Short mmCIF file of C-alpha atoms and ligand atoms in Angstrom, two decimals:
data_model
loop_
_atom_site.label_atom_id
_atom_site.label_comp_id
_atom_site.label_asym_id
_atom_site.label_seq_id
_atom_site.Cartn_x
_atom_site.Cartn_y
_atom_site.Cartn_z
CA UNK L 9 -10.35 72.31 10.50
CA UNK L 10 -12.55 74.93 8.41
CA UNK L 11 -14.95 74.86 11.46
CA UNK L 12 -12.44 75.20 14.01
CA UNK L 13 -11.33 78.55 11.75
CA UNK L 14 -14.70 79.30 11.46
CA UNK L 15 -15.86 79.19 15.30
CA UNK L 16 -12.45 80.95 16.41
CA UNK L 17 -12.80 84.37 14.29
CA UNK L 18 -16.29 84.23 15.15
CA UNK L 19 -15.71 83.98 18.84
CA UNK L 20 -12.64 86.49 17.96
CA UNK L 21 -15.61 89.07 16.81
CA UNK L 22 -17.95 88.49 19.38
CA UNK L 23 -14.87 89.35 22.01
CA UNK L 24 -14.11 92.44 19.80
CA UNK L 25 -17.65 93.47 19.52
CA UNK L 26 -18.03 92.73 23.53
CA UNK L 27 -15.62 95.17 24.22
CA UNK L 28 -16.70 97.82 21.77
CA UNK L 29 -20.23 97.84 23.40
CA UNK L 30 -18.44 98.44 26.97
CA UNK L 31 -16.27 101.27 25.66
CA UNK L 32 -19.19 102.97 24.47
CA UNK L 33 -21.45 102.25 27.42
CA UNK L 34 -18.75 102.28 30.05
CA UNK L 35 -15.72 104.07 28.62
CA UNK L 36 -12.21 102.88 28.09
CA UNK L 37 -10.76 101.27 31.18
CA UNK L 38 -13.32 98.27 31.75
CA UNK L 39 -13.64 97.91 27.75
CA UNK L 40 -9.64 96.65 28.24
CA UNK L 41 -10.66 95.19 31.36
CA UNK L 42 -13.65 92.79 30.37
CA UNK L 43 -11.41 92.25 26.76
CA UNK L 44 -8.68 90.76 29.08
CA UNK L 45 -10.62 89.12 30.84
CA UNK L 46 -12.79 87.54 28.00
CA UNK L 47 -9.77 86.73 26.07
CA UNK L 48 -7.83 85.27 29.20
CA UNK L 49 -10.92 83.22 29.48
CA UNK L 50 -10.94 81.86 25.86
CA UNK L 51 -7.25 80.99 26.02
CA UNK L 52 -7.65 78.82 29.45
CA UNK L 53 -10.68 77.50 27.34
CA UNK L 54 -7.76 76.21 24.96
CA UNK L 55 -5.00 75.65 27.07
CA UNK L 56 -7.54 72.89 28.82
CA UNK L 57 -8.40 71.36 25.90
CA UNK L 58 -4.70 71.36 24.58
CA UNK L 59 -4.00 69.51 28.24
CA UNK L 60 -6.66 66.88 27.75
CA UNK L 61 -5.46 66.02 24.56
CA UNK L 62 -2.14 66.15 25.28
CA UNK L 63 -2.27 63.46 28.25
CA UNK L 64 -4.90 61.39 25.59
CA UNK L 65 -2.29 61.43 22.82
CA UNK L 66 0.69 59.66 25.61
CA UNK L 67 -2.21 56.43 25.18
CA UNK L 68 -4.39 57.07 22.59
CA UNK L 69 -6.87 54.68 22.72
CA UNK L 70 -10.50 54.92 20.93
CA UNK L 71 -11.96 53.58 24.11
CA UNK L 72 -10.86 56.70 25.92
CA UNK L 73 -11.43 59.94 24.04
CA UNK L 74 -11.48 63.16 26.08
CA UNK L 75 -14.75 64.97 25.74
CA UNK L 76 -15.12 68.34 24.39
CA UNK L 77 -16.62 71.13 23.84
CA UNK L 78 -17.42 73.91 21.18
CA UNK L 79 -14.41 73.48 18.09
CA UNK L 80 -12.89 71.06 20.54
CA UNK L 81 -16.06 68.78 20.19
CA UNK L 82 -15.48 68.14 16.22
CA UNK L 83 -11.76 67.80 16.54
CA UNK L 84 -12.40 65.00 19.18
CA UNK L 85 -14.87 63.49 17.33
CA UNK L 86 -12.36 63.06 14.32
CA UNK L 87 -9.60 61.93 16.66
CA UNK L 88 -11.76 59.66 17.88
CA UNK L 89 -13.08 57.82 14.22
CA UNK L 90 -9.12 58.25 12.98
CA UNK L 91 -8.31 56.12 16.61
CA UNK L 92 -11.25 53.47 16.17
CA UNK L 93 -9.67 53.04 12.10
CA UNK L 94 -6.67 52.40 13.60
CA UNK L 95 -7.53 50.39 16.09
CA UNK L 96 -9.38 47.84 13.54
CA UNK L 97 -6.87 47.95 10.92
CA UNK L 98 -4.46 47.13 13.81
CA UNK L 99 -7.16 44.22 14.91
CA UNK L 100 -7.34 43.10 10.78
CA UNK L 101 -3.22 43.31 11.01
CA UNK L 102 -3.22 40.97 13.76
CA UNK L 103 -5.51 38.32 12.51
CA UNK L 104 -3.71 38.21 9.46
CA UNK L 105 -0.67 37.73 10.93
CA UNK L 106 -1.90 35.08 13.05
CA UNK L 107 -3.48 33.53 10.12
CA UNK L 108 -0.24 32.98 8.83
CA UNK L 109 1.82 32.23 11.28
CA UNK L 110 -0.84 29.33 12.01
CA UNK L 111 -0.82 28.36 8.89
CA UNK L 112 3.39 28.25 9.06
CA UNK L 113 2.98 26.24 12.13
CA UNK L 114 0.73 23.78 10.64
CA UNK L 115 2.80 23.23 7.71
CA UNK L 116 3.99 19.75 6.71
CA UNK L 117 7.07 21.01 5.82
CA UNK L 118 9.29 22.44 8.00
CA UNK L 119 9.92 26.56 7.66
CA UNK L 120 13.04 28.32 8.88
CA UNK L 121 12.95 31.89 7.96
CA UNK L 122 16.51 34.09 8.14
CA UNK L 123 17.10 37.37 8.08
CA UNK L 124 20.36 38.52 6.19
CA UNK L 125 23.28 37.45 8.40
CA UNK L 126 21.58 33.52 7.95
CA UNK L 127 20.46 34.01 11.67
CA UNK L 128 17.12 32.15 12.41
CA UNK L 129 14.49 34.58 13.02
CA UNK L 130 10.84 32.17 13.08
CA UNK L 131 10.48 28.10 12.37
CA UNK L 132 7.74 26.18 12.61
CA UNK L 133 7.25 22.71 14.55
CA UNK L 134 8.44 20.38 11.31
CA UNK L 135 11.99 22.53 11.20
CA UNK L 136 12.34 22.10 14.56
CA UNK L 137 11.70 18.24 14.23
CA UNK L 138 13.49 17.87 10.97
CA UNK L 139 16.60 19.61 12.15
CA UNK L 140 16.51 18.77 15.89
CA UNK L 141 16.34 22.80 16.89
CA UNK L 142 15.24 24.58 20.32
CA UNK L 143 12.62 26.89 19.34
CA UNK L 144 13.41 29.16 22.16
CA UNK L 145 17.25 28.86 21.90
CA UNK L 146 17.87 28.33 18.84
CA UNK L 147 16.43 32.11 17.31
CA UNK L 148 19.02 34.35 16.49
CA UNK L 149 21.39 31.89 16.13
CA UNK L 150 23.64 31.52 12.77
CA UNK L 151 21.81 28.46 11.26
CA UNK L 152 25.46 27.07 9.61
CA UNK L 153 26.35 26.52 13.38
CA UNK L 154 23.21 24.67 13.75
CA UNK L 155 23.34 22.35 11.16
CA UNK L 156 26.70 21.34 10.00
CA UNK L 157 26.15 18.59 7.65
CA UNK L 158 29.05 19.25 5.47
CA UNK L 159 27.04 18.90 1.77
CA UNK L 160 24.72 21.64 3.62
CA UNK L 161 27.65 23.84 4.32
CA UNK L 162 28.30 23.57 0.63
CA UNK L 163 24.89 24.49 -0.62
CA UNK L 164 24.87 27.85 0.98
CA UNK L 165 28.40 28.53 -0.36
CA UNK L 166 27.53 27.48 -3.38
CA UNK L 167 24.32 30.37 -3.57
CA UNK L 168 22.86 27.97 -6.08
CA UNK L 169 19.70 27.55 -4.83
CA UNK L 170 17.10 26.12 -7.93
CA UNK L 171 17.38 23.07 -7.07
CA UNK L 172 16.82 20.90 -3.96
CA UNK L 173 19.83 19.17 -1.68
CA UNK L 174 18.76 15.60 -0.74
CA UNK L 175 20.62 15.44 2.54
CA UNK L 176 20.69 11.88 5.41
CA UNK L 177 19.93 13.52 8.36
CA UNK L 178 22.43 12.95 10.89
CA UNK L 179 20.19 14.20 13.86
CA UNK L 180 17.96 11.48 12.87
CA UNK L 181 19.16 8.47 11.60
CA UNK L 182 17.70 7.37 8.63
CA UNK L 183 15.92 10.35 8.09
CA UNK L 184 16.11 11.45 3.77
CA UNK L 185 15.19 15.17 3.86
CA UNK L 186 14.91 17.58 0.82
CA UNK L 187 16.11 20.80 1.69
CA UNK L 188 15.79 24.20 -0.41
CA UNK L 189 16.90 27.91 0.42
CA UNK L 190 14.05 30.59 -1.10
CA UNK L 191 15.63 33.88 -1.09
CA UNK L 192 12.87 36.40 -0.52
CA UNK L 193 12.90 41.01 0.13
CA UNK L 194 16.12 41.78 -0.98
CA UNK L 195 17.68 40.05 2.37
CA UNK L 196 15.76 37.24 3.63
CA UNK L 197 15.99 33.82 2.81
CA UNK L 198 13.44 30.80 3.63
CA UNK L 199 14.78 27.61 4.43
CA UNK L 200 12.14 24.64 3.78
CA UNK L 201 12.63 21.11 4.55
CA UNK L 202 10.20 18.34 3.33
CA UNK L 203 10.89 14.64 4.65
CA UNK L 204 11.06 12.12 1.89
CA UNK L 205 12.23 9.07 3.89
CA UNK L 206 9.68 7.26 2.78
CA UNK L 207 9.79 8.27 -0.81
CA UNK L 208 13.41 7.22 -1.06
CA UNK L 209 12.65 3.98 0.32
CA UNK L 210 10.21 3.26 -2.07
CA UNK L 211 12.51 4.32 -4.92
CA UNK L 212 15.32 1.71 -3.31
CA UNK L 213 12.57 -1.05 -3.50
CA UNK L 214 11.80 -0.10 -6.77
CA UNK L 215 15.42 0.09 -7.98
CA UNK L 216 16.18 -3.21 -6.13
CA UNK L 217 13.47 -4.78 -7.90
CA UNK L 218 14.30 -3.89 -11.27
CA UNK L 219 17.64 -5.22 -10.54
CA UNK L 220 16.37 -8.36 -8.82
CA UNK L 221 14.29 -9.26 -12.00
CA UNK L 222 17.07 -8.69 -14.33
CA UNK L 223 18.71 -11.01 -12.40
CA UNK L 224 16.55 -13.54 -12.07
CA UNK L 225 16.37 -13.65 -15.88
CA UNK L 226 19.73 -13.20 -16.92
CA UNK L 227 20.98 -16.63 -15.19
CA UNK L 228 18.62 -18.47 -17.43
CA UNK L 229 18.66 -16.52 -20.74
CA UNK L 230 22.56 -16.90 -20.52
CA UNK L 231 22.15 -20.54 -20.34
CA UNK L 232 19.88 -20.96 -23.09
CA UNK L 233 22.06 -18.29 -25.28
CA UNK L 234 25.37 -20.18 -24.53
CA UNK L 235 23.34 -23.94 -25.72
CA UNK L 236 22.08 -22.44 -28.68
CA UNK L 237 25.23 -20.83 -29.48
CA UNK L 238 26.73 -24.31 -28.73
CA UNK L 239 24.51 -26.32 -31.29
CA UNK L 240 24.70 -23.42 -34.17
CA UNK L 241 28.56 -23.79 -33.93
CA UNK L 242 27.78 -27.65 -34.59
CA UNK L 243 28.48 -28.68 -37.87
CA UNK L 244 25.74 -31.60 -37.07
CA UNK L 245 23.68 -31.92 -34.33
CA UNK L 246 23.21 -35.61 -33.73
CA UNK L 247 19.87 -36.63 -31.65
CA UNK L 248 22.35 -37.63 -28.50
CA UNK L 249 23.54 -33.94 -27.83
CA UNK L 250 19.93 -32.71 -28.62
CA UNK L 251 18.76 -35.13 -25.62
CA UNK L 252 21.34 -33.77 -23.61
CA UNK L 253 20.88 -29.69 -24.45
CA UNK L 254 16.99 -29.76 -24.49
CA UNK L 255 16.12 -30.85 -21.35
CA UNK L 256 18.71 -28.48 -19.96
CA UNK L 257 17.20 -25.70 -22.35
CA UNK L 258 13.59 -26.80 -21.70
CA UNK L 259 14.44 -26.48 -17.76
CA UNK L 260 15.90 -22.81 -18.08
CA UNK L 261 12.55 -21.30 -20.26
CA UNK L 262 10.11 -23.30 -17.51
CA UNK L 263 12.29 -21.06 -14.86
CA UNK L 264 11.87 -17.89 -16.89
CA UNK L 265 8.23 -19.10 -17.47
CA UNK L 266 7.30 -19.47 -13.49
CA UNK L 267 8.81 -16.44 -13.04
CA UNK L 268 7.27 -14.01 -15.48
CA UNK L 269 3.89 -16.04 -14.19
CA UNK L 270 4.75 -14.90 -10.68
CA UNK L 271 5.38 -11.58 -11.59
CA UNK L 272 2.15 -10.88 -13.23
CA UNK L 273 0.15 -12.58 -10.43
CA UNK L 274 2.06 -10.20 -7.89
CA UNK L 275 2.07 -7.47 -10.50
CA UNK L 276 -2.52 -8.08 -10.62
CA UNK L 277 -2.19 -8.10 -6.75
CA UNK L 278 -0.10 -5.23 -6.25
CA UNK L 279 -1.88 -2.47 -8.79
CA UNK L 280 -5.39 -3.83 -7.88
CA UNK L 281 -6.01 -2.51 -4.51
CA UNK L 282 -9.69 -3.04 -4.90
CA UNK L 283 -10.94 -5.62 -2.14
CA UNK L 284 -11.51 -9.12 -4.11
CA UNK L 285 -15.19 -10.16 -4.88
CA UNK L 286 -15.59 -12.91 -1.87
CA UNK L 287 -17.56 -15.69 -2.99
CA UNK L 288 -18.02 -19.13 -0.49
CA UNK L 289 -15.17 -21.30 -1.16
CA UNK L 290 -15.65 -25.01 -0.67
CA UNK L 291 -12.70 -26.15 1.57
CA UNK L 292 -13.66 -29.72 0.74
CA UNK L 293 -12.88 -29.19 -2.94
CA UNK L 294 -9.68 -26.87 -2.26
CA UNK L 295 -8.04 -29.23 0.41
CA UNK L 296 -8.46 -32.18 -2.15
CA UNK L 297 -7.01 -30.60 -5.23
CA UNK L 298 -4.20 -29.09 -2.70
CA UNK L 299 -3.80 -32.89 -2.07
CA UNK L 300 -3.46 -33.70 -5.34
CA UNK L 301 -0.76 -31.00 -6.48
CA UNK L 302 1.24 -31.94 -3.48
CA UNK L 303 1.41 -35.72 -4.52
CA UNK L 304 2.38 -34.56 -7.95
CA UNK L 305 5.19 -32.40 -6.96
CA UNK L 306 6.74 -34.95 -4.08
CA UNK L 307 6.17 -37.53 -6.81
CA UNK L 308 6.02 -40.27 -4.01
CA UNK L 309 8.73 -39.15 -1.85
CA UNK L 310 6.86 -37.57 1.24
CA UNK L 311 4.20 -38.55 3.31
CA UNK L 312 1.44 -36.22 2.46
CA UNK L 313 -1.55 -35.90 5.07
CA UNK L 314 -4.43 -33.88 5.84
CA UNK L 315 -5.82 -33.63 9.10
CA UNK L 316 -8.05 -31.76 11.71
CA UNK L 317 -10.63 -31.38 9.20
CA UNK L 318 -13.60 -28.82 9.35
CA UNK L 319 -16.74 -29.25 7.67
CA UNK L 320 -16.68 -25.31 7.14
CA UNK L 321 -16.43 -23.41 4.30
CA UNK L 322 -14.42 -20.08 3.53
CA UNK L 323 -15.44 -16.55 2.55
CA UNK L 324 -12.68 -15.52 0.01
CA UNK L 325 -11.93 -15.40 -3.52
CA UNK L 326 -11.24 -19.33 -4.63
CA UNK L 327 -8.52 -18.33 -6.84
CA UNK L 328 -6.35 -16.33 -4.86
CA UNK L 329 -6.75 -18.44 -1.95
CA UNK L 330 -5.76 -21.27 -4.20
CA UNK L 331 -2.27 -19.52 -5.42
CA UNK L 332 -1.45 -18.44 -1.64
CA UNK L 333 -2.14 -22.25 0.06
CA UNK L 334 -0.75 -23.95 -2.91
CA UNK L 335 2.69 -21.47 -2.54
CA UNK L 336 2.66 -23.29 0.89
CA UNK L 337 2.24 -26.49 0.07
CA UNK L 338 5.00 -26.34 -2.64
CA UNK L 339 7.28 -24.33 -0.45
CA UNK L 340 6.96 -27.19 2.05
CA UNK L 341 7.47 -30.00 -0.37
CA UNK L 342 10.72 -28.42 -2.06
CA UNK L 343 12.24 -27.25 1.70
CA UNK L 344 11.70 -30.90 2.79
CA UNK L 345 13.90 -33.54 1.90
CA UNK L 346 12.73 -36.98 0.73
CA UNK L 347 11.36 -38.93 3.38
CA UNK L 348 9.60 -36.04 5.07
CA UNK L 349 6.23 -35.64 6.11
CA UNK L 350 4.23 -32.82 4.98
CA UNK L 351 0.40 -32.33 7.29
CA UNK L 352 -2.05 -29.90 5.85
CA UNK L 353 -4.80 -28.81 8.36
CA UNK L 354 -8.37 -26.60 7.86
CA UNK L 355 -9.10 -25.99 11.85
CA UNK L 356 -12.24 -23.67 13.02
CA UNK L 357 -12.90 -22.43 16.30
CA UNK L 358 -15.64 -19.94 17.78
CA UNK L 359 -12.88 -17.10 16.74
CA UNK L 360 -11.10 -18.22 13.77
CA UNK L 361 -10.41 -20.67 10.55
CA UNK L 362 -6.95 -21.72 10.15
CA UNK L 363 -5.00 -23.11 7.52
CA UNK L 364 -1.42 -24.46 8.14
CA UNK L 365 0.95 -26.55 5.71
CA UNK L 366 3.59 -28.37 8.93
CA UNK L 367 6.48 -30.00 7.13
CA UNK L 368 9.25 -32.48 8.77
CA UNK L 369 11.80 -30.30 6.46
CA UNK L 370 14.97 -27.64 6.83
CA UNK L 371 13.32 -25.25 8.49
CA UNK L 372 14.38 -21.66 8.70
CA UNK L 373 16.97 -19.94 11.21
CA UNK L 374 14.78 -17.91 13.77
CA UNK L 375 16.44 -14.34 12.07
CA UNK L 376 15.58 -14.90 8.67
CA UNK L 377 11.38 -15.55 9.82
CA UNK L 378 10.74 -11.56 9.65
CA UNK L 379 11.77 -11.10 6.02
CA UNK L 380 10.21 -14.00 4.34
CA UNK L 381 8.10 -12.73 2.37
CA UNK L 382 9.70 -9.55 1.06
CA UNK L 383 10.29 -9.82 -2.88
CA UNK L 384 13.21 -12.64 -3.70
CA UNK L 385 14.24 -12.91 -0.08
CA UNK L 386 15.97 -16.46 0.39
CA UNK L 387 17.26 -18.04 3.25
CA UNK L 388 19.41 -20.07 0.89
CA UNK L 389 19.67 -18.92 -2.73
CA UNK L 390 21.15 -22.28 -4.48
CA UNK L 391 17.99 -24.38 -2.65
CA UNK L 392 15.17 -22.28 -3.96
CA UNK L 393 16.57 -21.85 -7.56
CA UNK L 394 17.54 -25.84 -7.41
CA UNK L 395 14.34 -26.49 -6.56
CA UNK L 396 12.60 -24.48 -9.08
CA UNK L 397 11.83 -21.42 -6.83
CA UNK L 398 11.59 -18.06 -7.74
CA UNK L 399 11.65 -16.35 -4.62
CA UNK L 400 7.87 -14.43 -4.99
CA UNK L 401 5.84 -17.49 -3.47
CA UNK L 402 5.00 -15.90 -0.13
CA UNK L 403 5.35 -12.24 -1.32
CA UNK L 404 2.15 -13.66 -3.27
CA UNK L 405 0.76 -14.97 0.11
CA UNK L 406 1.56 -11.91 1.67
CA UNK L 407 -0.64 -9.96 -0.63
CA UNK L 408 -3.39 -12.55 -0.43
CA UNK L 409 -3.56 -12.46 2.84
CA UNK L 410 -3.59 -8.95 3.40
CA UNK L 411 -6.39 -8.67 0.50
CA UNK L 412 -8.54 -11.26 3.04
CA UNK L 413 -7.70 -9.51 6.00
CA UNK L 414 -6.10 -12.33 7.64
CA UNK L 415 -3.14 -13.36 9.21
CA UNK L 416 0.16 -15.43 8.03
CA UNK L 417 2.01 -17.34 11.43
CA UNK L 418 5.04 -18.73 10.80
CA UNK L 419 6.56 -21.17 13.10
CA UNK L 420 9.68 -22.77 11.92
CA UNK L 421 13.39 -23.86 14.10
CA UNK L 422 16.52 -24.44 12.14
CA UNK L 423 16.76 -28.38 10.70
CA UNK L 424 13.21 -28.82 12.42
CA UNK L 425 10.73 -28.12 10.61
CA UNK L 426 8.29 -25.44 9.57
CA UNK L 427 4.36 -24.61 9.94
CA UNK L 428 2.91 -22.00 7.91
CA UNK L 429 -0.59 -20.97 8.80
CA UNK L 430 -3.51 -18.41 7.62
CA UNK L 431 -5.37 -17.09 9.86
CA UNK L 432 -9.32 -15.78 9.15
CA UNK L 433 -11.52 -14.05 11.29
CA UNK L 434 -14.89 -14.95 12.49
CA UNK L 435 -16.68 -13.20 9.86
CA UNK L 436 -15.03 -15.19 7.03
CA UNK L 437 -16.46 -18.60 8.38
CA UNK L 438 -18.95 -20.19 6.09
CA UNK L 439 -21.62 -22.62 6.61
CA UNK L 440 -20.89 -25.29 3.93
CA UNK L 441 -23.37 -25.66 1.20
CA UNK L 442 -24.25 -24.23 -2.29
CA UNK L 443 -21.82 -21.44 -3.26
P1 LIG T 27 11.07 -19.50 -3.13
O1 LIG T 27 10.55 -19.51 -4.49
O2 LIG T 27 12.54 -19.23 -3.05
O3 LIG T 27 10.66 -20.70 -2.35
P2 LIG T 27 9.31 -18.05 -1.36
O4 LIG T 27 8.94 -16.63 -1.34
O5 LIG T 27 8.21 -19.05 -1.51
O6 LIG T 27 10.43 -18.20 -2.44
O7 LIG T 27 10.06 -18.38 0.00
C1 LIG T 27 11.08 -17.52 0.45
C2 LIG T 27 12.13 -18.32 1.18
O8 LIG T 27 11.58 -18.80 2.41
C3 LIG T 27 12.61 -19.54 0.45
O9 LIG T 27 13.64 -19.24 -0.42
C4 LIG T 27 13.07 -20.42 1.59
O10 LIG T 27 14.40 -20.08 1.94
C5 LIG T 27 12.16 -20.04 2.73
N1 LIG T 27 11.05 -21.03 2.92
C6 LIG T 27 9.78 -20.87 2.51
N2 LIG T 27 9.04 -21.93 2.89
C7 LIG T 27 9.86 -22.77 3.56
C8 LIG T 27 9.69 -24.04 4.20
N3 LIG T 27 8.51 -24.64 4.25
N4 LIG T 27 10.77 -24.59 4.80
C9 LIG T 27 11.96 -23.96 4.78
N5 LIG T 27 12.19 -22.76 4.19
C10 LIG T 27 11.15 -22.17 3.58
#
């Protein structure tokens, strides 16, 4: 600015001394003439600058600065480094922006943002998922006519907003979502969803669990509490109602006992996700001693056969394999009734080794084959717990199974029979020998 002042009184003296020199040389008529026409040609000198920058300042644009010349030439030049600032801090704007709105869009959460009448003005993907929206449609539009769950409806009335609203989805089913409002400026509000289906199902299993257990026990600790409250009301206990309360008691513990023995062994499998140390297991050895625990729970009253036999051996870990077939074996021997046959089978092909338990027994409805192994599921409750079961034997072979990468089949019709098999992969098949 100082230079433009400084070039305009000296080009102001130059015109002054310009026409003092004519007056003195050539008198006083063309002195006023060449000072008009010197000073007309100074101000069309402005008035063309003034024009260019004018038309540049309609689009200013770094890119396109008007050139200039004399003052003009420094004011140009500082147009043009104020134009390229702004053009960058406009390009540094923009990146940010689109930083975060990426990083909005790529949130696992969903994101509804509303300005102060609660109308939608941005979501990301999730919200639109989470809530069923139209991202095109659906901005500007009140969000309370968008999602009219009636607990939500109450949340935003309410203007409470510290803590989250678990709300059941009703666009989709099943869907648990936590939802909480984040007021932010002195107007806007942020609306973020997170699902936590999942989470909540967990939290049921765990719950039902508890409960299950506490079940389980209480049956049994109620009968031994009522025959011990029986005997201390006795005056004297003679040996005859001793022999007929101990068994009953002794029965009762060995049910709380197989189940607190289940529970740890599906407990160990459950919080040791570590893949088990596989060692060779002799199949040999294992099918015998399988043989022997079934004739000592059927106590001669099925026919108890192995057949199909390989000469291979298994890659696994001999003890867990041992809990998961001998779950089998038992569960076939209780579910079949006396009479029965119950076939236990090591077969190897070039693609797998299988191990099935077939019994001759109840079998199981087709509808109940899916949920077998979940924790304490029973096709018929009164059967297992008669027959000393505590409803964790194939949640156990579930986990074994899993831990060997294998496969359970079950194949089993209503009053017809059952086969449970485990199927291993190639790479588990062992050449028998020293393990
Ligand atoms: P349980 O201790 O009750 O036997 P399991 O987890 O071993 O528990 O088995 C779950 C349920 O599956 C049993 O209660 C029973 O109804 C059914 N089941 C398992 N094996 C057989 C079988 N071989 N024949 C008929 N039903 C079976």
């Amino acid at each position: 600015m100082r230079d433009f002042l400084h070039r305009s009184l000296l080009y102001a003296a130059l015109i002054l001394a310009l026409t003092l020199a004519c007056w003195l040389i050539l008198g006083l008529v063309p002195a006023l003439l060449a000072a008009i026409a010197l000073l007309s040609g100074w101000l069309l000198f402005h008035l063309w600058h003034v024009a260019r920058l004018t038309v540049w300042l309609q689009h200013p644009s770094a890119r396109h600065i008007p050139d200039g010349y004399g003052s003009w030439a420094a004011i140009f030049m500082a147009l043009y480094r104020q134009a390229r600032k702004q053009d960058e801090n406009r390009k540094r704007m923009a990146a940010a922006l689109e930083r975060f709105t990426n990083a909005g869009e790529a949130m696992p959460d969903g994101v509804i943002v509303l300005n102060g009448h609660d109308r939608i003005d941005w979501m990301n993907p999730m919200a639109v998922e989470h809530f069923a929206l139209d991202r095109t449609l659906d901005i500007g539009s009140q969000l309370l006519n968008l999602i009219r769950h009636p607990a939500f409806h109450s949340y935003m009335a309410a203007g409470q907003f510290s803590q989250p609203l678990v709300l059941v989805s009703g666009n989709a089913r099943d869907r648990v979502l936590s939802i909480q409002l984040v007021p932010f400026d002195l107007s806007h509000k942020m609306l973020l969803s997170r699902d936590i289906t999942s989470l909540e199902r967990v939290q049921t299993v765990h719950r039902d669990f508890v409960a299950n257990v506490s079940h389980e026990l209480r049956t049994p600790l109620t009968v031994v509490g009522g025959f011990i409250e029986t005997l201390s009301d006795m005056d004297e206990v003679d040996s005859a109602t001793l022999k007929h309360f101990l068994p009953m008691m002794m029965e009762q513990s060995r049910r709380m006992q197989r189940l607190v023995e289940d529970l740890l062994v599906l407990s160990r499998l459950e919080n040791d996700p570590k893949a088990v140390e596989f060692d060779k297991v002799d199949m040999d050895a294992l099918l015998n001693t399988l043989l022997i625990e079934a004739e000592g729970l059927s106590r001669g009253r099925h026919r108890i056969a192995l057949t199909q036999h390989s000469p291979d051996w298994l890659w696994g870990c001999p003890q867990e394999l041992h809990s998961a077939f001998g779950n089998l074996v038992s569960n076939a021997i209780r579910y079949t009734p006396e009479g029965g046959t119950i076939t236990l089978a090591w077969q190897v092909d070039a693609h797998s080794a299988r191990f099935s338990v077939t019994d001759t027994g109840i079998g199981i409805p087709r509808e109940h084959i899916p949920r077998l192994t979940e924790r304490f599921y029973r096709v018929d409750r009164g059967r297992s717990r008669s027959s000393g079961g505590t409803g964790l034997g194939l949640a156990i072979v579930k986990h074994v199974v899993a831990r060997h990468r294998a496969k359970l089949e079950v194949h089993s019709r209503d009053e017809q029979g059952s086969t449970f098999s485990v199927v291993f992969g190639r790479e588990h098949i062992a050449a028998a020998g020293q393990s």
